[in-house]
Amino acid sequence: KAGVTQTPRYLIKTRGQQVTLSCSPISGHRSVSWYQQTPGQGLQFLFEYFSETQRNKGNFPGRFSGRQFSNSRSEMNVSTLELGDSALYLCASRRPGLASYNEQFFGPGTRLTVL
Amino acid sequence: GESVGLHLPTLSVQEGDNSIINCAYSNSASDYFIWYKQESGKGPQFIIDIRSNMDKRQGQRVTVLLNKTVKHLSLQIAATQPGDSAVYFCAGVNYTGANSKLTFGKGITLSVRP
């Protein structure tokens, strides 16, 4: 079974630009979560999508948004990029429900650098 | 809000020794806890989990202990191997039906000396 894939793997943008990251979950996984990982703040939850609906959201500004398509693929968008948005953005997929966290799989991440 | 944090930023152990990684959490309503391992260039990988109604769970070479009284979680790795070198995260889940959120600790680097 193919794992979680994220594209692109690396991205360099400048301040003020916007960026869209893509995540393809494992087949059969309908829940997709996004996380931001930085050396200073660690791993922080951005949002989770299930059935094309945002189910939960972390404490990030409105510049961070996402969506999920009918095939469970998800995208996240960051508008008006700031230097502090430089991070590794991780996507994870699982089946919904508490018991499925032990079968949540992470992608390799997209490394975003904002100059 | 909930915070889940780790006591030490780095841990260096001799190959073959046992490793103990500790974690404290603040939200007593957390239903479920997970330990993850993250190797360089990869996303976090599930190691072991424990529900809040348990105090110990064992896996292959790993044991997780949960002390709800002091809100403390630990990961024990038996006979640590070079392949165990990675960053380890604890995470807590507050599950509310359809919605749940995974809150991660800061991470600790485990370095295994040959």
Short mmCIF file of C-alpha atoms in Angstrom, two decimals:
data_model
loop_
_atom_site.label_atom_id
_atom_site.label_comp_id
_atom_site.label_asym_id
_atom_site.label_seq_id
_atom_site.Cartn_x
_atom_site.Cartn_y
_atom_site.Cartn_z
CA LYS A 1 0.00 0.00 0.00
CA ALA A 2 1.39 3.39 -0.96
CA GLY A 3 2.11 5.78 1.87
CA VAL A 4 1.10 9.37 2.36
CA THR A 5 2.58 11.52 -0.35
CA GLN A 6 3.21 15.22 -0.20
CA THR A 7 4.14 17.57 -2.99
CA PRO A 8 6.29 19.44 -3.46
CA ARG A 9 8.99 18.21 -1.08
CA TYR A 10 10.84 21.52 -1.04
CA LEU A 11 9.68 25.03 -1.77
CA ILE A 12 11.26 28.45 -1.59
CA LYS A 13 9.06 31.54 -1.58
CA THR A 14 9.46 35.19 -0.72
CA ARG A 15 7.54 37.23 1.81
CA GLY A 16 4.10 38.24 0.69
CA GLN A 17 3.65 35.37 -1.73
CA GLN A 18 1.17 32.59 -1.26
CA VAL A 19 1.76 28.86 -1.42
CA THR A 20 -0.31 25.71 -1.89
CA LEU A 21 0.83 22.34 -0.58
CA SER A 22 -0.71 19.03 -1.54
CA CYS A 23 -1.27 15.79 0.32
CA SER A 24 -2.50 12.45 -0.97
CA PRO A 25 -3.61 10.15 1.85
CA ILE A 26 -3.32 6.40 2.06
CA SER A 27 -6.06 4.69 0.12
CA GLY A 28 -9.10 4.27 2.34
CA HIS A 29 -8.07 6.96 4.79
CA ARG A 30 -10.63 9.72 4.79
CA SER A 31 -9.22 11.90 7.55
CA VAL A 32 -6.33 14.20 6.74
CA SER A 33 -4.54 16.40 9.26
CA TRP A 34 -1.92 19.05 8.74
CA TYR A 35 0.88 19.99 11.12
CA GLN A 36 3.58 22.63 11.14
CA GLN A 37 6.95 21.65 12.52
CA THR A 38 9.57 24.23 13.53
CA PRO A 39 12.62 23.98 15.80
CA GLY A 40 11.18 26.52 18.18
CA GLN A 41 7.55 25.45 18.43
CA GLY A 42 7.81 21.77 17.59
CA LEU A 43 4.86 20.05 15.97
CA GLN A 44 1.69 22.09 15.99
CA PHE A 45 -1.71 21.04 14.74
CA LEU A 46 -3.10 23.16 11.92
CA PHE A 47 -6.38 21.52 10.97
CA GLU A 48 -8.08 18.23 10.19
CA TYR A 49 -10.39 17.40 7.32
CA PHE A 50 -12.87 14.59 6.94
CA SER A 51 -15.49 14.21 4.24
CA GLU A 52 -14.41 17.49 2.67
CA THR A 53 -15.21 19.35 5.91
CA GLN A 54 -12.83 20.95 8.37
CA ARG A 55 -13.43 19.10 11.64
CA ASN A 56 -10.95 20.78 13.90
CA LYS A 57 -8.60 23.72 13.77
CA GLY A 58 -5.48 24.73 15.65
CA ASN A 59 -4.42 28.18 16.75
CA PHE A 60 -3.13 29.60 13.50
CA PRO A 61 -4.09 32.84 11.77
CA GLY A 62 -6.58 32.94 8.94
CA ARG A 63 -3.74 33.09 6.42
CA PHE A 64 -3.58 29.32 6.84
CA SER A 65 -6.40 27.50 5.14
CA GLY A 66 -7.08 24.13 3.66
CA ARG A 67 -9.55 22.01 1.82
CA GLN A 68 -10.26 18.40 1.05
CA PHE A 69 -11.52 16.93 -2.16
CA SER A 70 -13.99 14.12 -2.71
CA ASN A 71 -11.12 11.65 -3.24
CA SER A 72 -9.77 12.64 0.23
CA ARG A 73 -6.76 14.45 -1.20
CA SER A 74 -6.09 17.66 0.66
CA GLU A 75 -4.41 20.95 0.04
CA MET A 76 -3.33 23.64 2.41
CA ASN A 77 -2.73 27.23 1.45
CA VAL A 78 -0.75 29.94 3.17
CA SER A 79 -1.31 33.47 1.95
CA THR A 80 0.85 36.55 2.50
CA LEU A 81 3.83 34.49 3.59
CA GLU A 82 5.95 35.67 6.51
CA LEU A 83 9.48 34.66 7.42
CA GLY A 84 8.11 32.80 10.42
CA ASP A 85 6.13 30.50 8.14
CA SER A 86 9.35 28.72 7.21
CA ALA A 87 8.79 25.20 8.47
CA LEU A 88 8.25 21.58 7.64
CA TYR A 89 4.58 21.03 6.87
CA LEU A 90 3.44 17.52 7.59
CA CYS A 91 0.31 15.79 6.47
CA ALA A 92 -1.10 12.71 8.16
CA SER A 93 -3.95 10.42 7.20
CA ARG A 94 -6.04 7.92 9.12
CA ARG A 95 -9.49 6.48 9.35
CA PRO A 96 -11.75 8.58 11.61
CA GLY A 97 -12.16 7.63 15.25
CA LEU A 98 -9.98 7.51 18.33
CA ALA A 99 -8.83 3.95 17.70
CA SER A 100 -7.33 4.88 14.37
CA TYR A 101 -4.60 7.11 15.74
CA ASN A 102 -2.42 4.03 16.00
CA GLU A 103 -2.79 3.75 12.24
CA GLN A 104 -2.18 7.39 11.46
CA PHE A 105 0.60 7.73 8.96
CA PHE A 106 2.60 10.83 8.23
CA GLY A 107 4.00 11.93 4.92
CA PRO A 108 7.62 13.04 4.56
CA GLY A 109 6.61 16.69 4.67
CA THR A 110 7.08 19.77 2.53
CA ARG A 111 9.99 21.96 3.55
CA LEU A 112 8.94 25.57 3.02
CA THR A 113 11.53 28.32 3.16
CA VAL A 114 10.37 31.91 3.11
CA LEU A 115 13.01 34.49 2.15
CA GLY B 1 -5.24 24.90 26.24
CA GLU B 2 -3.42 21.63 26.57
CA SER B 3 0.34 21.52 26.60
CA VAL B 4 2.43 18.42 26.39
CA GLY B 5 6.10 18.88 27.06
CA LEU B 6 9.29 16.95 27.55
CA HIS B 7 11.72 17.28 30.44
CA LEU B 8 15.01 17.00 28.54
CA PRO B 9 16.03 18.12 25.05
CA THR B 10 18.63 15.39 24.44
CA LEU B 11 19.43 11.95 25.75
CA SER B 12 22.63 10.03 25.04
CA VAL B 13 22.76 6.30 25.87
CA GLN B 14 25.17 3.46 25.32
CA GLU B 15 24.14 0.81 22.84
CA GLY B 16 22.57 -2.09 24.71
CA ASP B 17 21.44 0.04 27.66
CA ASN B 18 17.84 0.84 28.40
CA SER B 19 16.52 4.31 27.54
CA ILE B 20 13.84 6.21 29.41
CA ILE B 21 12.23 9.25 27.84
CA ASN B 22 9.88 11.30 29.99
CA CYS B 23 6.99 13.58 29.16
CA ALA B 24 4.61 15.75 31.18
CA TYR B 25 1.16 16.82 30.11
CA SER B 26 -1.20 19.45 31.45
CA ASN B 27 -4.64 18.46 30.21
CA SER B 28 -6.14 15.86 32.52
CA ALA B 29 -8.95 15.39 29.99
CA SER B 30 -6.62 13.75 27.48
CA ASP B 31 -8.08 10.40 26.47
CA TYR B 32 -5.19 8.85 24.73
CA PHE B 33 -1.43 9.20 24.44
CA ILE B 34 0.99 8.24 21.73
CA TRP B 35 4.74 8.09 21.33
CA TYR B 36 6.22 8.88 17.94
CA LYS B 37 9.68 8.47 16.51
CA GLN B 38 10.96 10.81 13.84
CA GLU B 39 14.07 10.04 11.83
CA SER B 40 15.86 12.64 9.77
CA GLY B 41 13.98 13.52 6.59
CA LYS B 42 10.90 11.56 7.54
CA GLY B 43 7.57 12.22 9.16
CA PRO B 44 6.80 10.96 12.67
CA GLN B 45 6.22 7.23 12.99
CA PHE B 46 3.87 5.65 15.53
CA ILE B 47 5.65 3.62 18.22
CA ILE B 48 3.14 2.80 20.90
CA ASP B 49 -0.05 4.17 22.42
CA ILE B 50 -1.89 4.01 25.69
CA ARG B 51 -5.41 4.89 26.70
CA SER B 52 -6.04 7.02 29.76
CA ASN B 53 -7.67 4.09 31.61
CA MET B 54 -4.40 2.14 31.52
CA ASP B 55 -1.13 2.68 33.36
CA LYS B 56 1.20 0.46 31.35
CA ARG B 57 1.43 -0.99 27.90
CA GLN B 58 4.19 -3.07 26.36
CA GLY B 59 5.28 -3.50 22.81
CA GLN B 60 8.30 -4.97 21.17
CA ARG B 61 11.26 -3.60 23.19
CA VAL B 62 9.16 -0.58 24.21
CA THR B 63 6.99 0.10 27.23
CA VAL B 64 4.85 3.14 27.90
CA LEU B 65 3.94 4.09 31.46
CA LEU B 66 1.20 6.53 32.33
CA ASN B 67 0.87 8.15 35.73
CA LYS B 68 -2.31 10.20 35.70
CA THR B 69 -1.83 11.40 39.27
CA VAL B 70 1.21 13.44 38.32
CA LYS B 71 0.33 13.74 34.62
CA HIS B 72 3.46 11.97 33.53
CA LEU B 73 4.18 9.70 30.58
CA SER B 74 7.34 7.76 29.87
CA LEU B 75 8.73 5.63 27.08
CA GLN B 76 11.16 2.88 27.94
CA ILE B 77 13.27 1.32 25.20
CA ALA B 78 15.00 -1.91 26.11
CA ALA B 79 18.44 -2.79 24.74
CA THR B 80 18.76 0.45 22.80
CA GLN B 81 20.16 0.03 19.30
CA PRO B 82 21.78 2.49 16.90
CA GLY B 83 18.60 2.39 14.82
CA ASP B 84 16.74 3.89 17.77
CA SER B 85 18.60 7.17 17.28
CA ALA B 86 15.91 9.70 16.39
CA VAL B 87 13.72 12.43 17.82
CA TYR B 88 10.94 11.16 20.04
CA PHE B 89 7.65 12.95 20.64
CA CYS B 90 4.86 12.29 23.05
CA ALA B 91 1.39 13.40 22.03
CA GLY B 92 -1.98 13.58 23.72
CA VAL B 93 -5.41 13.33 22.19
CA ASN B 94 -8.52 14.97 23.53
CA TYR B 95 -11.22 13.08 21.73
CA THR B 96 -14.67 14.63 21.43
CA GLY B 97 -16.55 12.34 19.07
CA ALA B 98 -16.12 13.53 15.52
CA ASN B 99 -13.48 16.03 16.50
CA SER B 100 -10.15 15.35 18.06
CA LYS B 101 -6.84 17.10 18.21
CA LEU B 102 -3.39 15.69 18.65
CA THR B 103 -1.10 17.86 20.77
CA PHE B 104 2.62 17.12 20.55
CA GLY B 105 5.41 17.68 23.02
CA LYS B 106 8.56 19.51 21.94
CA GLY B 107 10.61 16.44 21.12
CA ILE B 108 13.75 14.87 22.54
CA THR B 109 16.74 13.62 20.59
CA LEU B 110 17.93 10.15 21.48
CA SER B 111 21.55 9.50 20.53
CA VAL B 112 22.89 5.98 20.83
CA ARG B 113 26.64 5.60 21.38
CA PRO B 114 28.20 2.49 19.81
#
